[in-house]
Amino acid sequence: MTVNRKDKLAGALVSLPTFTDGRHNLLLDQQRKHIRWLMDNGIDGDAGVLMIAGGYGEGYYLSDDELFSLIDVLMDEAGGKIPTMVGIFDLNVRKATRRARYAADAGIDFLELGLPHYSCPSEDDVFIFTEYINDRADIGIMNYNNFWATPPPGFEITRSLMERLSELENVVGFKWSSASSSHYVGMLRLFSDQFVFMDNAMTSSLGTRHGMKGFVDFYGNVAPRLSLKKLELIGQKRYEELDELLYKVHFDADNRLNTASAPTFGSVADGVYGRLRWRLMGLETGSNFPAQGSPSGEYIEHTRKIIEESTIMDWVDWDQSIFD
């Protein structure tokens, strides 16, 4: 693991949409235009990382050919200008390695590597899975502590597993959140000098105060000014102002409006939520890959109200006419 590779993983990790038409064909021209717009609006090599095929980008549903096409577009537009990443969420480690090697050969800097899950994995399962890819693809690996995806009794990346993963030269860090605040902070305090931690749900400055190097950024796709403002406050250690901003934009409206009687929706993956929220903020990304359920009209209107009351729209600069 080189210092330069580790240093590249920082800032706003923007998880990109995957643009599709009504028949689930990729719209690569729109993909290109959106990437260019982000870089033109400040999401560049000094600000963070661009990730294709993350959870919000329908990474679970992409064929190899679709994933490889997205990788090629990202490298064509952003390669050498901003660090790049691709999401991999496979249970089949040989398939995951094939995808990782394509990404590495294309010049992608990092993988977001989800926990293997069907039954609940053991520590050995996760280590061997990561080791297999580490030994066969020359690419930085950011392990994803997606603990909610594992069935009972549940699994989180532990202290002992982090110590074992430190033996693997390509493992640079973790996409980090936890079901336990003590584990969330504890691993940061123990390992943030050794690994890069990227906050997966930054609703307060807690992680940043304890060593987070950046945050996974959904809203940056439409509101890059907001991403840059967060980075400014983090860089200047203005944590109270950061908390005020985060609560106002990302927390207070959800907390106030998500009452016991509020409409709910469940989906097997993140793409449905992403496409709905982007659409309500003015970015049309197309239809979900099959087969995923659709939210009710009541849930859509509830989500619209949260967005309106959250003040996020004050930061949104995206204009759909960019695709014309």
PDB file of N, CA, C and O in Angstrom, residues 182-241:
ATOM      1  N   SER A 182     -20.312   3.365  20.538  1.00  0.00           N
ATOM      2  CA  SER A 182     -19.010   3.075  21.138  1.00  0.00           C
ATOM      3  C   SER A 182     -18.094   2.381  20.121  1.00  0.00           C
ATOM      4  O   SER A 182     -16.881   2.652  20.077  1.00  0.00           O
ATOM      5  N   HIS A 183     -18.645   1.502  19.312  1.00  0.00           N
ATOM      6  CA  HIS A 183     -17.843   0.841  18.280  1.00  0.00           C
ATOM      7  C   HIS A 183     -17.470   1.837  17.182  1.00  0.00           C
ATOM      8  O   HIS A 183     -16.336   1.824  16.689  1.00  0.00           O
ATOM      9  N   TYR A 184     -18.413   2.681  16.806  1.00  0.00           N
ATOM     10  CA  TYR A 184     -18.194   3.713  15.793  1.00  0.00           C
ATOM     11  C   TYR A 184     -16.993   4.576  16.168  1.00  0.00           C
ATOM     12  O   TYR A 184     -16.061   4.774  15.368  1.00  0.00           O
ATOM     13  N   VAL A 185     -16.974   5.083  17.385  1.00  0.00           N
ATOM     14  CA  VAL A 185     -15.884   5.957  17.831  1.00  0.00           C
ATOM     15  C   VAL A 185     -14.654   5.151  18.212  1.00  0.00           C
ATOM     16  O   VAL A 185     -13.514   5.543  17.925  1.00  0.00           O
ATOM     17  N   GLY A 186     -14.870   4.004  18.833  1.00  0.00           N
ATOM     18  CA  GLY A 186     -13.744   3.217  19.321  1.00  0.00           C
ATOM     19  C   GLY A 186     -12.793   2.793  18.225  1.00  0.00           C
ATOM     20  O   GLY A 186     -11.563   2.894  18.376  1.00  0.00           O
ATOM     21  N   MET A 187     -13.322   2.331  17.098  1.00  0.00           N
ATOM     22  CA  MET A 187     -12.449   1.912  16.001  1.00  0.00           C
ATOM     23  C   MET A 187     -11.737   3.104  15.374  1.00  0.00           C
ATOM     24  O   MET A 187     -10.587   3.001  14.939  1.00  0.00           O
ATOM     25  N   LEU A 188     -12.397   4.242  15.340  1.00  0.00           N
ATOM     26  CA  LEU A 188     -11.732   5.459  14.858  1.00  0.00           C
ATOM     27  C   LEU A 188     -10.535   5.806  15.736  1.00  0.00           C
ATOM     28  O   LEU A 188      -9.447   6.121  15.230  1.00  0.00           O
ATOM     29  N   ARG A 189     -10.726   5.758  17.030  1.00  0.00           N
ATOM     30  CA  ARG A 189      -9.648   6.144  17.944  1.00  0.00           C
ATOM     31  C   ARG A 189      -8.483   5.145  17.892  1.00  0.00           C
ATOM     32  O   ARG A 189      -7.333   5.527  18.083  1.00  0.00           O
ATOM     33  N   LEU A 190      -8.784   3.895  17.599  1.00  0.00           N
ATOM     34  CA  LEU A 190      -7.732   2.901  17.544  1.00  0.00           C
ATOM     35  C   LEU A 190      -7.005   2.863  16.204  1.00  0.00           C
ATOM     36  O   LEU A 190      -5.800   2.614  16.146  1.00  0.00           O
ATOM     37  N   PHE A 191      -7.740   3.121  15.100  1.00  0.00           N
ATOM     38  CA  PHE A 191      -7.180   2.805  13.791  1.00  0.00           C
ATOM     39  C   PHE A 191      -7.125   3.965  12.800  1.00  0.00           C
ATOM     40  O   PHE A 191      -6.668   3.775  11.667  1.00  0.00           O
ATOM     41  N   SER A 192      -7.566   5.174  13.173  1.00  0.00           N
ATOM     42  CA  SER A 192      -7.619   6.242  12.173  1.00  0.00           C
ATOM     43  C   SER A 192      -6.248   6.729  11.732  1.00  0.00           C
ATOM     44  O   SER A 192      -6.137   7.403  10.694  1.00  0.00           O
ATOM     45  N   ASP A 193      -5.192   6.399  12.478  1.00  0.00           N
ATOM     46  CA  ASP A 193      -3.849   6.714  12.006  1.00  0.00           C
ATOM     47  C   ASP A 193      -3.333   5.674  11.014  1.00  0.00           C
ATOM     48  O   ASP A 193      -2.350   5.919  10.310  1.00  0.00           O
ATOM     49  N   GLN A 194      -4.007   4.536  10.976  1.00  0.00           N
ATOM     50  CA  GLN A 194      -3.556   3.435  10.126  1.00  0.00           C
ATOM     51  C   GLN A 194      -4.393   3.279   8.865  1.00  0.00           C
ATOM     52  O   GLN A 194      -3.874   2.949   7.805  1.00  0.00           O
ATOM     53  N   PHE A 195      -5.698   3.504   9.006  1.00  0.00           N
ATOM     54  CA  PHE A 195      -6.625   3.374   7.888  1.00  0.00           C
ATOM     55  C   PHE A 195      -7.344   4.710   7.656  1.00  0.00           C
ATOM     56  O   PHE A 195      -7.447   5.542   8.561  1.00  0.00           O
ATOM     57  N   VAL A 196      -7.902   4.836   6.448  1.00  0.00           N
ATOM     58  CA  VAL A 196      -8.770   5.968   6.132  1.00  0.00           C
ATOM     59  C   VAL A 196     -10.213   5.554   6.407  1.00  0.00           C
ATOM     60  O   VAL A 196     -10.678   4.536   5.881  1.00  0.00           O
ATOM     61  N   PHE A 197     -10.918   6.331   7.225  1.00  0.00           N
ATOM     62  CA  PHE A 197     -12.329   6.086   7.500  1.00  0.00           C
ATOM     63  C   PHE A 197     -13.164   7.159   6.802  1.00  0.00           C
ATOM     64  O   PHE A 197     -12.904   8.358   6.956  1.00  0.00           O
ATOM     65  N   MET A 198     -14.171   6.693   6.037  1.00  0.00           N
ATOM     66  CA  MET A 198     -15.094   7.596   5.353  1.00  0.00           C
ATOM     67  C   MET A 198     -16.481   7.412   5.967  1.00  0.00           C
ATOM     68  O   MET A 198     -17.027   6.304   5.983  1.00  0.00           O
ATOM     69  N   ASP A 199     -17.042   8.484   6.491  1.00  0.00           N
ATOM     70  CA  ASP A 199     -18.300   8.430   7.229  1.00  0.00           C
ATOM     71  C   ASP A 199     -19.458   8.104   6.287  1.00  0.00           C
ATOM     72  O   ASP A 199     -19.693   8.816   5.311  1.00  0.00           O
ATOM     73  N   ASN A 200     -20.199   7.049   6.598  1.00  0.00           N
ATOM     74  CA  ASN A 200     -21.288   6.622   5.729  1.00  0.00           C
ATOM     75  C   ASN A 200     -22.598   7.345   6.004  1.00  0.00           C
ATOM     76  O   ASN A 200     -23.507   7.295   5.188  1.00  0.00           O
ATOM     77  N   ALA A 201     -22.744   7.996   7.119  1.00  0.00           N
ATOM     78  CA  ALA A 201     -23.999   8.673   7.441  1.00  0.00           C
ATOM     79  C   ALA A 201     -23.691   9.864   8.342  1.00  0.00           C
ATOM     80  O   ALA A 201     -24.033   9.869   9.524  1.00  0.00           O
ATOM     81  N   MET A 202     -23.068  10.875   7.780  1.00  0.00           N
ATOM     82  CA  MET A 202     -22.585  11.981   8.593  1.00  0.00           C
ATOM     83  C   MET A 202     -23.741  12.909   8.968  1.00  0.00           C
ATOM     84  O   MET A 202     -24.072  13.856   8.259  1.00  0.00           O
ATOM     85  N   THR A 203     -24.352  12.629  10.111  1.00  0.00           N
ATOM     86  CA  THR A 203     -25.411  13.499  10.619  1.00  0.00           C
ATOM     87  C   THR A 203     -24.919  14.391  11.755  1.00  0.00           C
ATOM     88  O   THR A 203     -25.679  15.200  12.274  1.00  0.00           O
ATOM     89  N   SER A 204     -23.660  14.225  12.148  1.00  0.00           N
ATOM     90  CA  SER A 204     -23.049  15.110  13.138  1.00  0.00           C
ATOM     91  C   SER A 204     -21.544  15.111  12.910  1.00  0.00           C
ATOM     92  O   SER A 204     -21.020  14.354  12.095  1.00  0.00           O
ATOM     93  N   SER A 205     -20.854  15.936  13.662  1.00  0.00           N
ATOM     94  CA  SER A 205     -19.406  16.066  13.527  1.00  0.00           C
ATOM     95  C   SER A 205     -18.649  15.022  14.340  1.00  0.00           C
ATOM     96  O   SER A 205     -17.417  15.058  14.388  1.00  0.00           O
ATOM     97  N   LEU A 206     -19.361  14.089  14.990  1.00  0.00           N
ATOM     98  CA  LEU A 206     -18.719  13.157  15.909  1.00  0.00           C
ATOM     99  C   LEU A 206     -17.569  12.399  15.250  1.00  0.00           C
ATOM    100  O   LEU A 206     -16.463  12.312  15.797  1.00  0.00           O
ATOM    101  N   GLY A 207     -17.811  11.832  14.074  1.00  0.00           N
ATOM    102  CA  GLY A 207     -16.769  11.068  13.415  1.00  0.00           C
ATOM    103  C   GLY A 207     -15.594  11.928  13.004  1.00  0.00           C
ATOM    104  O   GLY A 207     -14.424  11.537  13.167  1.00  0.00           O
ATOM    105  N   THR A 208     -15.880  13.093  12.478  1.00  0.00           N
ATOM    106  CA  THR A 208     -14.824  14.006  12.051  1.00  0.00           C
ATOM    107  C   THR A 208     -13.927  14.403  13.215  1.00  0.00           C
ATOM    108  O   THR A 208     -12.704  14.508  13.072  1.00  0.00           O
ATOM    109  N   ARG A 209     -14.511  14.591  14.372  1.00  0.00           N
ATOM    110  CA  ARG A 209     -13.730  14.955  15.561  1.00  0.00           C
ATOM    111  C   ARG A 209     -12.769  13.837  15.976  1.00  0.00           C
ATOM    112  O   ARG A 209     -11.793  14.081  16.683  1.00  0.00           O
ATOM    113  N   HIS A 210     -13.059  12.608  15.538  1.00  0.00           N
ATOM    114  CA  HIS A 210     -12.264  11.460  15.962  1.00  0.00           C
ATOM    115  C   HIS A 210     -11.491  10.802  14.834  1.00  0.00           C
ATOM    116  O   HIS A 210     -11.021   9.677  14.994  1.00  0.00           O
ATOM    117  N   GLY A 211     -11.349  11.490  13.705  1.00  0.00           N
ATOM    118  CA  GLY A 211     -10.425  10.987  12.702  1.00  0.00           C
ATOM    119  C   GLY A 211     -10.978  10.636  11.346  1.00  0.00           C
ATOM    120  O   GLY A 211     -10.226  10.167  10.484  1.00  0.00           O
ATOM    121  N   MET A 212     -12.278  10.816  11.105  1.00  0.00           N
ATOM    122  CA  MET A 212     -12.808  10.595   9.766  1.00  0.00           C
ATOM    123  C   MET A 212     -12.077  11.494   8.772  1.00  0.00           C
ATOM    124  O   MET A 212     -11.861  12.677   9.037  1.00  0.00           O
ATOM    125  N   LYS A 213     -11.766  10.936   7.601  1.00  0.00           N
ATOM    126  CA  LYS A 213     -11.086  11.713   6.565  1.00  0.00           C
ATOM    127  C   LYS A 213     -12.042  12.283   5.519  1.00  0.00           C
ATOM    128  O   LYS A 213     -11.638  13.054   4.651  1.00  0.00           O
ATOM    129  N   GLY A 214     -13.307  11.882   5.603  1.00  0.00           N
ATOM    130  CA  GLY A 214     -14.277  12.363   4.634  1.00  0.00           C
ATOM    131  C   GLY A 214     -15.622  11.704   4.868  1.00  0.00           C
ATOM    132  O   GLY A 214     -15.855  11.068   5.890  1.00  0.00           O
ATOM    133  N   PHE A 215     -16.512  11.833   3.891  1.00  0.00           N
ATOM    134  CA  PHE A 215     -17.875  11.341   4.045  1.00  0.00           C
ATOM    135  C   PHE A 215     -18.423  10.881   2.703  1.00  0.00           C
ATOM    136  O   PHE A 215     -18.078  11.421   1.651  1.00  0.00           O
ATOM    137  N   VAL A 216     -19.265   9.860   2.755  1.00  0.00           N
ATOM    138  CA  VAL A 216     -19.965   9.395   1.567  1.00  0.00           C
ATOM    139  C   VAL A 216     -21.063  10.398   1.262  1.00  0.00           C
ATOM    140  O   VAL A 216     -21.846  10.770   2.141  1.00  0.00           O
ATOM    141  N   ASP A 217     -21.134  10.814   0.013  1.00  0.00           N
ATOM    142  CA  ASP A 217     -21.925  11.995  -0.343  1.00  0.00           C
ATOM    143  C   ASP A 217     -22.973  11.654  -1.389  1.00  0.00           C
ATOM    144  O   ASP A 217     -22.671  11.486  -2.564  1.00  0.00           O
ATOM    145  N   PHE A 218     -24.217  11.545  -0.964  1.00  0.00           N
ATOM    146  CA  PHE A 218     -25.349  11.346  -1.864  1.00  0.00           C
ATOM    147  C   PHE A 218     -25.806  12.669  -2.474  1.00  0.00           C
ATOM    148  O   PHE A 218     -26.052  12.776  -3.672  1.00  0.00           O
ATOM    149  N   TYR A 219     -25.889  13.710  -1.655  1.00  0.00           N
ATOM    150  CA  TYR A 219     -26.461  14.983  -2.087  1.00  0.00           C
ATOM    151  C   TYR A 219     -25.529  15.775  -3.003  1.00  0.00           C
ATOM    152  O   TYR A 219     -25.969  16.675  -3.719  1.00  0.00           O
ATOM    153  N   GLY A 220     -24.235  15.447  -2.997  1.00  0.00           N
ATOM    154  CA  GLY A 220     -23.309  16.147  -3.868  1.00  0.00           C
ATOM    155  C   GLY A 220     -23.664  16.054  -5.329  1.00  0.00           C
ATOM    156  O   GLY A 220     -23.251  16.895  -6.136  1.00  0.00           O
ATOM    157  N   ASN A 221     -24.442  15.055  -5.717  1.00  0.00           N
ATOM    158  CA  ASN A 221     -24.844  14.899  -7.115  1.00  0.00           C
ATOM    159  C   ASN A 221     -25.695  16.050  -7.627  1.00  0.00           C
ATOM    160  O   ASN A 221     -25.737  16.300  -8.835  1.00  0.00           O
ATOM    161  N   VAL A 222     -26.389  16.719  -6.739  1.00  0.00           N
ATOM    162  CA  VAL A 222     -27.222  17.859  -7.132  1.00  0.00           C
ATOM    163  C   VAL A 222     -26.815  19.139  -6.420  1.00  0.00           C
ATOM    164  O   VAL A 222     -27.168  20.239  -6.852  1.00  0.00           O
ATOM    165  N   ALA A 223     -26.075  19.020  -5.317  1.00  0.00           N
ATOM    166  CA  ALA A 223     -25.754  20.169  -4.468  1.00  0.00           C
ATOM    167  C   ALA A 223     -24.265  20.185  -4.116  1.00  0.00           C
ATOM    168  O   ALA A 223     -23.903  20.089  -2.939  1.00  0.00           O
ATOM    169  N   PRO A 224     -23.385  20.314  -5.118  1.00  0.00           N
ATOM    170  CA  PRO A 224     -21.950  20.302  -4.804  1.00  0.00           C
ATOM    171  C   PRO A 224     -21.510  21.452  -3.909  1.00  0.00           C
ATOM    172  O   PRO A 224     -20.531  21.307  -3.170  1.00  0.00           O
ATOM    173  N   ARG A 225     -22.235  22.571  -3.925  1.00  0.00           N
ATOM    174  CA  ARG A 225     -21.871  23.670  -3.013  1.00  0.00           C
ATOM    175  C   ARG A 225     -21.969  23.222  -1.558  1.00  0.00           C
ATOM    176  O   ARG A 225     -21.181  23.654  -0.711  1.00  0.00           O
ATOM    177  N   LEU A 226     -22.960  22.386  -1.268  1.00  0.00           N
ATOM    178  CA  LEU A 226     -23.123  21.871   0.085  1.00  0.00           C
ATOM    179  C   LEU A 226     -21.947  20.972   0.457  1.00  0.00           C
ATOM    180  O   LEU A 226     -21.422  21.050   1.576  1.00  0.00           O
ATOM    181  N   SER A 227     -21.528  20.125  -0.462  1.00  0.00           N
ATOM    182  CA  SER A 227     -20.362  19.270  -0.211  1.00  0.00           C
ATOM    183  C   SER A 227     -19.140  20.113   0.117  1.00  0.00           C
ATOM    184  O   SER A 227     -18.403  19.828   1.074  1.00  0.00           O
ATOM    185  N   LEU A 228     -18.921  21.150  -0.668  1.00  0.00           N
ATOM    186  CA  LEU A 228     -17.745  22.001  -0.474  1.00  0.00           C
ATOM    187  C   LEU A 228     -17.833  22.777   0.834  1.00  0.00           C
ATOM    188  O   LEU A 228     -16.815  23.008   1.499  1.00  0.00           O
ATOM    189  N   LYS A 229     -19.056  23.162   1.227  1.00  0.00           N
ATOM    190  CA  LYS A 229     -19.221  23.868   2.503  1.00  0.00           C
ATOM    191  C   LYS A 229     -18.891  22.946   3.666  1.00  0.00           C
ATOM    192  O   LYS A 229     -18.208  23.359   4.629  1.00  0.00           O
ATOM    193  N   LYS A 230     -19.352  21.704   3.610  1.00  0.00           N
ATOM    194  CA  LYS A 230     -19.011  20.746   4.666  1.00  0.00           C
ATOM    195  C   LYS A 230     -17.494  20.568   4.762  1.00  0.00           C
ATOM    196  O   LYS A 230     -16.927  20.562   5.863  1.00  0.00           O
ATOM    197  N   LEU A 231     -16.840  20.429   3.616  1.00  0.00           N
ATOM    198  CA  LEU A 231     -15.386  20.248   3.615  1.00  0.00           C
ATOM    199  C   LEU A 231     -14.676  21.478   4.187  1.00  0.00           C
ATOM    200  O   LEU A 231     -13.678  21.346   4.899  1.00  0.00           O
ATOM    201  N   GLU A 232     -15.184  22.642   3.887  1.00  0.00           N
ATOM    202  CA  GLU A 232     -14.603  23.868   4.450  1.00  0.00           C
ATOM    203  C   GLU A 232     -14.695  23.872   5.973  1.00  0.00           C
ATOM    204  O   GLU A 232     -13.707  24.157   6.669  1.00  0.00           O
ATOM    205  N   LEU A 233     -15.859  23.542   6.509  1.00  0.00           N
ATOM    206  CA  LEU A 233     -16.050  23.536   7.961  1.00  0.00           C
ATOM    207  C   LEU A 233     -15.201  22.464   8.623  1.00  0.00           C
ATOM    208  O   LEU A 233     -14.638  22.682   9.699  1.00  0.00           O
ATOM    209  N   ILE A 234     -15.091  21.290   7.971  1.00  0.00           N
ATOM    210  CA  ILE A 234     -14.248  20.232   8.518  1.00  0.00           C
ATOM    211  C   ILE A 234     -12.792  20.662   8.521  1.00  0.00           C
ATOM    212  O   ILE A 234     -12.079  20.496   9.523  1.00  0.00           O
ATOM    213  N   GLY A 235     -12.328  21.214   7.404  1.00  0.00           N
ATOM    214  CA  GLY A 235     -10.935  21.627   7.299  1.00  0.00           C
ATOM    215  C   GLY A 235     -10.550  22.680   8.315  1.00  0.00           C
ATOM    216  O   GLY A 235      -9.405  22.703   8.796  1.00  0.00           O
ATOM    217  N   GLN A 236     -11.491  23.553   8.654  1.00  0.00           N
ATOM    218  CA  GLN A 236     -11.235  24.622   9.624  1.00  0.00           C
ATOM    219  C   GLN A 236     -11.633  24.236  11.046  1.00  0.00           C
ATOM    220  O   GLN A 236     -11.548  25.068  11.947  1.00  0.00           O
ATOM    221  N   LYS A 237     -12.051  22.996  11.230  1.00  0.00           N
ATOM    222  CA  LYS A 237     -12.459  22.464  12.534  1.00  0.00           C
ATOM    223  C   LYS A 237     -13.547  23.306  13.193  1.00  0.00           C
ATOM    224  O   LYS A 237     -13.588  23.466  14.419  1.00  0.00           O
ATOM    225  N   ARG A 238     -14.458  23.790  12.367  1.00  0.00           N
ATOM    226  CA  ARG A 238     -15.596  24.565  12.872  1.00  0.00           C
ATOM    227  C   ARG A 238     -16.755  23.593  13.115  1.00  0.00           C
ATOM    228  O   ARG A 238     -17.761  23.590  12.422  1.00  0.00           O
ATOM    229  N   TYR A 239     -16.572  22.762  14.130  1.00  0.00           N
ATOM    230  CA  TYR A 239     -17.459  21.638  14.340  1.00  0.00           C
ATOM    231  C   TYR A 239     -18.862  22.048  14.761  1.00  0.00           C
ATOM    232  O   TYR A 239     -19.845  21.395  14.393  1.00  0.00           O
ATOM    233  N   GLU A 240     -18.982  23.109  15.548  1.00  0.00           N
ATOM    234  CA  GLU A 240     -20.313  23.544  15.960  1.00  0.00           C
ATOM    235  C   GLU A 240     -21.120  24.016  14.751  1.00  0.00           C
ATOM    236  O   GLU A 240     -22.315  23.705  14.632  1.00  0.00           O
ATOM    237  N   GLU A 241     -20.476  24.745  13.848  1.00  0.00           N
ATOM    238  CA  GLU A 241     -21.166  25.184  12.634  1.00  0.00           C
ATOM    239  C   GLU A 241     -21.509  23.998  11.744  1.00  0.00           C
ATOM    240  O   GLU A 241     -22.569  23.970  11.111  1.00  0.00           O
TER     241      GLU A 241
END
